[in-house]
Amino acid sequence: MTWTNSADIKAQISRWWDKGDLLVEPYQEDPTFPRRLKFKSPTSSEMSTHFEDVRLWIAQVSEIKGIRLKHQEVSHRIIGKNSVPREAWIESCGDALLLIGKKQAAEKFYQLWQSTTTEHSELIPWLKRRPLQALALYDQWPQILRVVSWMKQNHRPGIYLRQVDVIGVHSKFIENNRSVLLELLDLALPVDALDLTYSGAKKFSQRYGFREKPLLVRFRILDQELSIFGGAQEDVTLDANTFARLKLNLSRVFIVENEINFLAFPAMPRSMVVFGAGYGLDYLSRISWMQNLDVLYWGDIDTHGFAILNSARTYLPHLRSILMDQGTLLAHQYVWGVERDQHGAGNLEALSEPDYEMYQALKNGRWGQNIRLEQEHIDWKYAEGILRLVY
């Protein structure tokens, strides 16, 4: 039978919990309790054909603590008059919490609410929107409030995140909680303390006026005559701003994602190889001298490899791929791997037509489901043969 039972009622109340309704209920201007539950009871026909089952069901549903049943007296020509539950109500939020075993969790949230009201009442709208997230942060909430207090006293501090000195807050705390702090600080700080041109957790430092760790670019000059320090194919790391100021007589730049390939790259006239940064290639937009060079990207042959290539082409539209074609893929079938999580849906409009065709073929499983070829598995003699063609 499909009549409402204890599990059904708890499932309904759990859905209220999952939406955060039960946590914010005590602070609502318009109380929502008592609440009526969805409740299915036996029909007249079922009462006559399954009378013993109905009697047992009434006994069981009547024992559920915390709910109020409304009965209806039903007259039946066979079984006579009977009082049957037709509605079920929860009288209070507290009753609902007890039924699903969430009373203690709710008490923790009420503690969060009280401390936030006392220290930073401007954050209450966030608690109303995200009560379950706040509850999940219960242990960290005192530190979060201390960081908010510090930021209200130190607008756009001009120091590194790990330099923030707040009692009881370790040096990595802000970095580890940027996403939630981003939403809270936007509520707590005046507009002139924010740089609204930056958004998202990755731009946290810029938005709130912290110094950002310099982005480092690692590269090798492949032409000894252009060596910066006089060494043969020297391995150099510079911050991105210094790298952007380089003045070298280059004609070609290779960007690779594998360190061994980076280190093994052969000597080439007027050429440089850069050790890539995956999706973090946005610094390319600052490198004006690279705009007029032949730039080639060598990444993994998988959907994420082409997504990174697409990202790089948004900064260098003339950039082209190398060793990411069908010929290279099919020549190395013996070392194919599996890409567990393919790149999500997206047009990747910056890709060239051949690269986009490769991306779509990988997505659609032309050569197999979720196959990939990591660049480190490409035979080096094969790679050198292709690289010679671009000398």
PDB file of C-alpha atoms in Angstrom, residues 255-259 261 275-279 281 297-310 321-326 328-329 335-339 343 351 355 358-359 362 371-378:
ATOM      1  CA  ILE A 255      54.902  26.723 -25.089  1.00  0.00           C
ATOM      2  CA  VAL A 256      54.963  23.191 -23.651  1.00  0.00           C
ATOM      3  CA  GLU A 257      53.181  21.673 -20.662  1.00  0.00           C
ATOM      4  CA  ASN A 258      55.600  18.859 -19.772  1.00  0.00           C
ATOM      5  CA  GLU A 259      58.790  19.640 -17.844  1.00  0.00           C
ATOM      6  CA  ASN A 261      59.947  18.066 -22.925  1.00  0.00           C
ATOM      7  CA  PHE A 275      57.134  25.961 -19.532  1.00  0.00           C
ATOM      8  CA  GLY A 276      53.336  26.320 -19.640  1.00  0.00           C
ATOM      9  CA  ALA A 277      50.880  26.811 -16.800  1.00  0.00           C
ATOM     10  CA  GLY A 278      47.810  24.901 -17.989  1.00  0.00           C
ATOM     11  CA  TYR A 279      44.748  27.130 -17.752  1.00  0.00           C
ATOM     12  CA  LEU A 281      48.143  31.326 -19.393  1.00  0.00           C
ATOM     13  CA  TYR A 297      51.576  25.440 -28.263  1.00  0.00           C
ATOM     14  CA  TRP A 298      52.255  21.778 -27.466  1.00  0.00           C
ATOM     15  CA  GLY A 299      49.882  20.225 -24.960  1.00  0.00           C
ATOM     16  CA  ASP A 300      48.213  16.905 -24.260  1.00  0.00           C
ATOM     17  CA  ILE A 301      45.938  15.462 -26.919  1.00  0.00           C
ATOM     18  CA  ASP A 302      42.759  15.380 -24.870  1.00  0.00           C
ATOM     19  CA  THR A 303      39.746  17.648 -24.457  1.00  0.00           C
ATOM     20  CA  HIS A 304      41.381  19.704 -21.702  1.00  0.00           C
ATOM     21  CA  GLY A 305      44.513  20.117 -23.793  1.00  0.00           C
ATOM     22  CA  PHE A 306      42.446  21.744 -26.535  1.00  0.00           C
ATOM     23  CA  ALA A 307      40.492  23.808 -23.986  1.00  0.00           C
ATOM     24  CA  ILE A 308      43.813  25.212 -22.701  1.00  0.00           C
ATOM     25  CA  LEU A 309      44.881  25.860 -26.297  1.00  0.00           C
ATOM     26  CA  ASN A 310      41.602  27.727 -26.835  1.00  0.00           C
ATOM     27  CA  SER A 321      49.271  24.008 -32.130  1.00  0.00           C
ATOM     28  CA  ILE A 322      52.012  21.493 -32.778  1.00  0.00           C
ATOM     29  CA  LEU A 323      52.060  17.720 -32.152  1.00  0.00           C
ATOM     30  CA  MET A 324      48.355  17.806 -31.272  1.00  0.00           C
ATOM     31  CA  ASP A 325      47.048  16.386 -34.551  1.00  0.00           C
ATOM     32  CA  GLN A 326      45.491  13.119 -35.703  1.00  0.00           C
ATOM     33  CA  THR A 328      50.558  12.206 -33.815  1.00  0.00           C
ATOM     34  CA  LEU A 329      47.666  10.585 -31.963  1.00  0.00           C
ATOM     35  CA  VAL A 335      50.567   4.675 -25.112  1.00  0.00           C
ATOM     36  CA  TRP A 336      47.028   6.050 -25.127  1.00  0.00           C
ATOM     37  CA  GLY A 337      45.515   6.723 -21.744  1.00  0.00           C
ATOM     38  CA  VAL A 338      42.047   7.566 -20.443  1.00  0.00           C
ATOM     39  CA  GLU A 339      40.799  11.093 -19.732  1.00  0.00           C
ATOM     40  CA  HIS A 343      36.137  19.136 -20.677  1.00  0.00           C
ATOM     41  CA  LEU A 351      40.356  27.200 -31.828  1.00  0.00           C
ATOM     42  CA  ASP A 355      42.031  21.897 -33.733  1.00  0.00           C
ATOM     43  CA  MET A 358      40.233  17.166 -33.117  1.00  0.00           C
ATOM     44  CA  TYR A 359      38.478  18.386 -29.975  1.00  0.00           C
ATOM     45  CA  LEU A 362      37.811  13.275 -28.893  1.00  0.00           C
ATOM     46  CA  ILE A 371      41.087   8.518 -24.995  1.00  0.00           C
ATOM     47  CA  ARG A 372      44.030  10.823 -24.412  1.00  0.00           C
ATOM     48  CA  LEU A 373      47.690  11.058 -25.359  1.00  0.00           C
ATOM     49  CA  GLU A 374      49.852  12.855 -22.824  1.00  0.00           C
ATOM     50  CA  GLN A 375      52.666  14.787 -24.451  1.00  0.00           C
ATOM     51  CA  GLU A 376      55.265  13.075 -22.224  1.00  0.00           C
ATOM     52  CA  HIS A 377      54.430   9.752 -23.925  1.00  0.00           C
ATOM     53  CA  ILE A 378      55.199  10.989 -27.429  1.00  0.00           C
TER      54      ILE A 378
END
